[in-house]
């Protein structure tokens, strides 16, 4: 239901690879309400075999390449994120901004930012991966900052973005102060061996946000915070 209420939904490439999510609305009768799906993926590593790519011609998928302005202060669950980002610190964070049209798959021309990276799924260099994704119907959007990404989306008529995770992506939006609403789900159950990184706990939520509701789902609880706009 949350997805159906949003214009677009976003995950980091870590989640796209770990979970292979579809990010669609699958409630009977509401399937047409699926949001535009966005993956933060600077190296174009979204696998061509992923559910997202395989359904890109049915529900739009955007791969957003955005250099991180600063590393969020988390211990990445994949463990490699910090190392990889540090290795890419020569990324030009000022240049590439592009416009796009949902459903049209524009492919703005850019110069290659770096040579071949160790691919997580497909192999090949960044540019060839980009090309393959474009041919599969995925749209590419390059922007200098997350804020710029939101502006481009808003100019395309998409004003509500649901950031569904993982911790790295969520924390990036929080640290850029781009979050108007936080839905924090708490469970007494530990998910996975050793747990999964959370971008924040209730104690981390600043006074800028007000708790507007608390809802129980069985033994889980959802705390809903909003920041006045
Ligand atoms: N509990 C939940 O509700 C929930 C929800 C979703 C996911 N998860 C879990 O979370 C785990 C994955 O989380 P994660 O923190 O490892 O990864 P993640 O946030 O899904 O993805 C991290 C990657 O996204 C890209 N990225 C994210 N933010 C960016 C930014 N601001 N600028 C540029 N690139 C950015 C970077 O990839 P590049 O550097 O390659 O571009 C980064 O390495 C999985 O285990 C998944 O199952 C849990």
GROMACS .gro file of C-alpha atoms and ligand atoms in nm:
model
  277
    1UNK     CA    1   0.000   0.000   0.000
    2UNK     CA    2   0.287   0.234   0.081
    3UNK     CA    3   0.437   0.171  -0.261
    4UNK     CA    4   0.103   0.243  -0.428
    5UNK     CA    5   0.088   0.584  -0.263
    6UNK     CA    6   0.430   0.691  -0.395
    7UNK     CA    7   0.539   0.820  -0.732
    8UNK     CA    8   0.870   0.638  -0.717
    9UNK     CA    9   1.060   0.395  -0.497
   10UNK     CA   10   1.437   0.367  -0.446
   11UNK     CA   11   1.688   0.110  -0.321
   12UNK     CA   12   2.067   0.095  -0.321
   13UNK     CA   13   2.248  -0.153  -0.545
   14UNK     CA   14   2.336  -0.356  -0.232
   15UNK     CA   15   1.970  -0.431  -0.177
   16UNK     CA   16   1.900  -0.483  -0.546
   17UNK     CA   17   2.167  -0.754  -0.556
   18UNK     CA   18   2.104  -0.911  -0.213
   19UNK     CA   19   1.725  -0.929  -0.236
   20UNK     CA   20   1.647  -0.916  -0.611
   21UNK     CA   21   1.332  -0.718  -0.530
   22UNK     CA   22   1.059  -0.633  -0.780
   23UNK     CA   23   0.946  -0.319  -0.593
   24UNK     CA   24   0.602  -0.334  -0.752
   25UNK     CA   25   0.253  -0.319  -0.604
   26UNK     CA   26   0.108  -0.669  -0.600
   27UNK     CA   27  -0.223  -0.611  -0.421
   28UNK     CA   28  -0.507  -0.745  -0.636
   29UNK     CA   29  -0.664  -0.460  -0.830
   30UNK     CA   30  -0.383  -0.215  -0.754
   31UNK     CA   31  -0.112  -0.355  -0.982
   32UNK     CA   32  -0.131  -0.048  -1.208
   33UNK     CA   33  -0.020   0.172  -0.916
   34UNK     CA   34   0.339   0.048  -0.910
   35UNK     CA   35   0.583   0.337  -0.863
   36UNK     CA   36   0.875   0.412  -1.093
   37UNK     CA   37   1.165   0.205  -0.961
   38UNK     CA   38   1.505   0.361  -0.898
   39UNK     CA   39   1.836   0.195  -0.806
   40UNK     CA   40   2.137   0.392  -0.680
   41UNK     CA   41   2.409   0.225  -0.884
   42UNK     CA   42   2.708   0.426  -1.000
   43UNK     CA   43   2.883   0.134  -1.164
   44UNK     CA   44   2.580   0.002  -1.355
   45UNK     CA   45   2.606  -0.331  -1.177
   46UNK     CA   46   2.234  -0.406  -1.170
   47UNK     CA   47   2.224  -0.761  -1.312
   48UNK     CA   48   2.049  -0.802  -1.647
   49UNK     CA   49   1.893  -1.115  -1.499
   50UNK     CA   50   1.742  -0.924  -1.204
   51UNK     CA   51   1.365  -0.897  -1.169
   52UNK     CA   52   1.397  -0.522  -1.201
   53UNK     CA   53   1.569  -0.535  -1.540
   54UNK     CA   54   1.352  -0.818  -1.668
   55UNK     CA   55   1.037  -0.614  -1.596
   56UNK     CA   56   1.178  -0.273  -1.698
   57UNK     CA   57   0.957  -0.249  -2.005
   58UNK     CA   58   0.645  -0.306  -1.794
   59UNK     CA   59   0.720  -0.072  -1.502
   60UNK     CA   60   0.994   0.190  -1.555
   61UNK     CA   61   1.334   0.133  -1.394
   62UNK     CA   62   1.588   0.410  -1.353
   63UNK     CA   63   1.949   0.347  -1.261
   64UNK     CA   64   2.072   0.661  -1.087
   65UNK     CA   65   2.446   0.726  -1.084
   66UNK     CA   66   2.518   0.973  -0.810
   67UNK     CA   67   2.854   1.023  -0.640
   68UNK     CA   68   2.818   1.009  -0.261
   69UNK     CA   69   2.893   1.352  -0.113
   70UNK     CA   70   3.010   1.193   0.211
   71UNK     CA   71   3.015   0.839   0.341
   72UNK     CA   72   2.726   0.771   0.574
   73UNK     CA   73   2.839   0.668   0.918
   74UNK     CA   74   2.733   0.303   0.919
   75UNK     CA   75   2.909  -0.030   0.923
   76UNK     CA   76   2.803  -0.156   0.582
   77UNK     CA   77   2.644  -0.498   0.601
   78UNK     CA   78   2.823  -0.599   0.285
   79UNK     CA   79   3.148  -0.487   0.441
   80UNK     CA   80   3.294  -0.379   0.109
   81UNK     CA   81   3.113  -0.050   0.061
   82UNK     CA   82   3.359   0.174   0.243
   83UNK     CA   83   3.657   0.016   0.071
   84UNK     CA   84   3.502   0.044  -0.272
   85UNK     CA   85   3.395   0.403  -0.227
   86UNK     CA   86   3.735   0.501  -0.095
   87UNK     CA   87   3.890   0.339  -0.401
   88UNK     CA   88   3.669   0.555  -0.619
   89UNK     CA   89   3.740   0.883  -0.446
   90UNK     CA   90   3.858   1.035  -0.773
   91UNK     CA   91   3.499   1.033  -0.899
   92UNK     CA   92   3.415   1.372  -1.046
   93UNK     CA   93   3.129   1.483  -0.826
   94UNK     CA   94   3.056   1.810  -1.005
   95UNK     CA   95   2.990   1.734  -1.365
   96UNK     CA   96   2.721   1.497  -1.479
   97UNK     CA   97   2.365   1.612  -1.467
   98UNK     CA   98   2.112   1.494  -1.715
   99UNK     CA   99   1.744   1.513  -1.778
  100UNK     CA  100   1.533   1.215  -1.873
  101UNK     CA  101   1.180   1.127  -1.957
  102UNK     CA  102   1.010   0.837  -1.788
  103UNK     CA  103   0.924   0.572  -2.041
  104UNK     CA  104   1.157   0.704  -2.309
  105UNK     CA  105   1.492   0.571  -2.196
  106UNK     CA  106   1.713   0.864  -2.290
  107UNK     CA  107   2.085   0.795  -2.282
  108UNK     CA  108   2.278   1.116  -2.221
  109UNK     CA  109   2.637   1.098  -2.341
  110UNK     CA  110   2.906   1.111  -2.078
  111UNK     CA  111   3.272   1.039  -2.073
  112UNK     CA  112   3.376   0.720  -1.896
  113UNK     CA  113   3.450   0.798  -1.534
  114UNK     CA  114   3.682   0.512  -1.475
  115UNK     CA  115   3.806   0.193  -1.629
  116UNK     CA  116   3.694  -0.157  -1.570
  117UNK     CA  117   3.572  -0.229  -1.219
  118UNK     CA  118   3.537  -0.572  -1.065
  119UNK     CA  119   3.176  -0.639  -1.169
  120UNK     CA  120   2.948  -0.787  -0.907
  121UNK     CA  121   2.727  -0.965  -1.150
  122UNK     CA  122   2.773  -0.904  -1.520
  123UNK     CA  123   3.142  -0.843  -1.578
  124UNK     CA  124   3.253  -0.596  -1.847
  125UNK     CA  125   3.334  -0.231  -1.806
  126UNK     CA  126   3.110   0.046  -1.683
  127UNK     CA  127   3.019   0.178  -2.026
  128UNK     CA  128   2.930  -0.160  -2.171
  129UNK     CA  129   2.717  -0.237  -1.867
  130UNK     CA  130   2.545   0.095  -1.912
  131UNK     CA  131   2.477   0.015  -2.276
  132UNK     CA  132   2.336  -0.328  -2.194
  133UNK     CA  133   2.106  -0.184  -1.930
  134UNK     CA  134   1.982   0.081  -2.175
  135UNK     CA  135   1.914  -0.185  -2.437
  136UNK     CA  136   1.715  -0.380  -2.176
  137UNK     CA  137   1.485  -0.079  -2.129
  138UNK     CA  138   1.645   0.070  -1.818
  139UNK     CA  139   1.678   0.448  -1.806
  140UNK     CA  140   2.002   0.603  -1.688
  141UNK     CA  141   2.005   0.918  -1.483
  142UNK     CA  142   2.325   1.089  -1.376
  143UNK     CA  143   2.308   1.367  -1.120
  144UNK     CA  144   2.567   1.539  -0.903
  145UNK     CA  145   2.376   1.500  -0.574
  146UNK     CA  146   2.077   1.325  -0.422
  147UNK     CA  147   1.906   1.663  -0.393
  148UNK     CA  148   1.955   1.716  -0.764
  149UNK     CA  149   1.806   1.371  -0.828
  150UNK     CA  150   1.495   1.474  -0.632
  151UNK     CA  151   1.468   1.797  -0.831
  152UNK     CA  152   1.488   1.610  -1.161
  153UNK     CA  153   1.219   1.368  -1.042
  154UNK     CA  154   0.999   1.655  -0.925
  155UNK     CA  155   1.036   1.831  -1.260
  156UNK     CA  156   0.909   1.508  -1.417
  157UNK     CA  157   0.603   1.518  -1.192
  158UNK     CA  158   0.726   1.275  -0.927
  159UNK     CA  159   0.717   1.446  -0.589
  160UNK     CA  160   0.693   1.150  -0.351
  161UNK     CA  161   0.985   0.909  -0.327
  162UNK     CA  162   0.988   0.607  -0.096
  163UNK     CA  163   1.343   0.509   0.004
  164UNK     CA  164   1.309   0.141   0.090
  165UNK     CA  165   1.669   0.074   0.186
  166UNK     CA  166   1.922  -0.056   0.253
  167UNK     CA  167   2.094   0.118   0.538
  168UNK     CA  168   2.354   0.291   0.320
  169UNK     CA  169   2.099   0.443   0.085
  170UNK     CA  170   1.860   0.542   0.364
  171UNK     CA  171   2.136   0.700   0.568
  172UNK     CA  172   2.254   0.896   0.264
  173UNK     CA  173   1.914   1.063   0.233
  174UNK     CA  174   1.897   1.125   0.609
  175UNK     CA  175   2.241   1.285   0.620
  176UNK     CA  176   2.154   1.505   0.322
  177UNK     CA  177   1.847   1.618   0.522
  178UNK     CA  178   1.614   1.518   0.238
  179UNK     CA  179   1.374   1.306   0.447
  180UNK     CA  180   1.029   1.440   0.535
  181UNK     CA  181   0.884   1.121   0.680
  182UNK     CA  182   1.040   0.825   0.861
  183UNK     CA  183   0.855   0.498   0.907
  184UNK     CA  184   1.059   0.296   1.154
  185UNK     CA  185   0.955  -0.066   1.198
  186UNK     CA  186   1.074  -0.246   1.510
  187UNK     CA  187   1.056  -0.619   1.562
  188UNK     CA  188   1.159  -0.838   1.857
  189UNK     CA  189   1.305  -1.079   1.597
  190UNK     CA  190   1.664  -1.053   1.473
  191UNK     CA  191   1.662  -1.069   1.092
  192UNK     CA  192   1.938  -1.291   0.960
  193UNK     CA  193   2.252  -1.415   1.128
  194UNK     CA  194   2.403  -1.121   1.316
  195UNK     CA  195   2.115  -0.894   1.212
  196UNK     CA  196   2.103  -0.637   0.934
  197UNK     CA  197   2.235  -0.285   0.959
  198UNK     CA  198   1.974  -0.020   1.040
  199UNK     CA  199   2.015   0.340   0.925
  200UNK     CA  200   1.882   0.467   1.255
  201UNK     CA  201   1.708   0.382   1.581
  202UNK     CA  202   1.435   0.576   1.756
  203UNK     CA  203   1.693   0.742   1.979
  204UNK     CA  204   1.869   0.884   1.671
  205UNK     CA  205   1.566   1.075   1.547
  206UNK     CA  206   1.612   1.445   1.604
  207UNK     CA  207   1.363   1.699   1.737
  208UNK     CA  208   1.300   1.815   1.380
  209UNK     CA  209   1.067   1.517   1.347
  210UNK     CA  210   0.743   1.463   1.542
  211UNK     CA  211   0.600   1.120   1.621
  212UNK     CA  212   0.260   1.124   1.453
  213UNK     CA  213   0.148   0.765   1.505
  214UNK     CA  214   0.246   0.428   1.647
  215UNK     CA  215   0.088   0.117   1.497
  216UNK     CA  216   0.116  -0.248   1.601
  217UNK     CA  217   0.143  -0.522   1.339
  218UNK     CA  218   0.133  -0.835   1.551
  219UNK     CA  219   0.448  -0.817   1.764
  220UNK     CA  220   0.606  -0.555   1.535
  221UNK     CA  221   0.551  -0.185   1.575
  222UNK     CA  222   0.573   0.100   1.329
  223UNK     CA  223   0.671   0.446   1.448
  224UNK     CA  224   0.573   0.716   1.202
  225UNK     CA  225   0.760   1.045   1.222
  226UNK     CA  226   0.708   1.356   1.013
  227UNK     CA  227   0.905   1.673   0.967
  228UNK     CA  228   0.695   1.984   0.903
  229UNK     CA  229   0.757   2.105   0.546
  230LIG     N1  230   1.529  -0.422   0.695
  230LIG     C1  231   1.485  -0.360   0.587
  230LIG     O1  232   1.381  -0.299   0.588
  230LIG     C2  233   1.569  -0.364   0.462
  230LIG     C3  234   1.528  -0.292   0.350
  230LIG     C4  235   1.608  -0.296   0.237
  230LIG     C5  236   1.726  -0.368   0.238
  230LIG     N2  237   1.763  -0.439   0.347
  230LIG     C6  238   1.889  -0.514   0.349
  230LIG     O2  239   1.995  -0.422   0.345
  230LIG     C7  240   2.111  -0.487   0.289
  230LIG     C8  241   2.172  -0.396   0.185
  230LIG     O3  242   2.199  -0.270   0.245
  230LIG     P1  243   2.337  -0.196   0.221
  230LIG     O4  244   2.342  -0.080   0.317
  230LIG     O5  245   2.446  -0.296   0.222
  230LIG     O6  246   2.327  -0.147   0.070
  230LIG     P2  247   2.229  -0.043  -0.006
  230LIG     O7  248   2.205   0.081   0.073
  230LIG     O8  249   2.112  -0.115  -0.059
  230LIG     O9  250   2.323  -0.010  -0.132
  230LIG     C9  251   2.447   0.053  -0.111
  230LIG    C10  252   2.502   0.095  -0.245
  230LIG    O10  253   2.411   0.183  -0.308
  230LIG    C11  254   2.482   0.282  -0.375
  230LIG     N3  255   2.448   0.406  -0.304
  230LIG    C12  256   2.374   0.417  -0.197
  230LIG     N4  257   2.362   0.545  -0.159
  230LIG    C13  258   2.429   0.616  -0.243
  230LIG    C14  259   2.452   0.754  -0.256
  230LIG     N5  260   2.404   0.844  -0.174
  230LIG     N6  261   2.525   0.794  -0.354
  230LIG    C15  262   2.574   0.705  -0.438
  230LIG     N7  263   2.557   0.574  -0.431
  230LIG    C16  264   2.484   0.528  -0.334
  230LIG    C17  265   2.631   0.250  -0.359
  230LIG    O11  266   2.669   0.161  -0.464
  230LIG     P3  267   2.781   0.200  -0.568
  230LIG    O12  268   2.892   0.261  -0.491
  230LIG    O13  269   2.817   0.073  -0.636
  230LIG    O14  270   2.717   0.296  -0.660
  230LIG    C18  271   2.632   0.172  -0.232
  230LIG    O15  272   2.742   0.085  -0.225
  230LIG    C19  273   2.062  -0.616   0.228
  230LIG    O16  274   2.102  -0.720   0.313
  230LIG    C20  275   1.910  -0.603   0.230
  230LIG    O17  276   1.848  -0.728   0.244
  230LIG    C21  277   1.687  -0.435   0.459
   0.00000   0.00000   0.00000
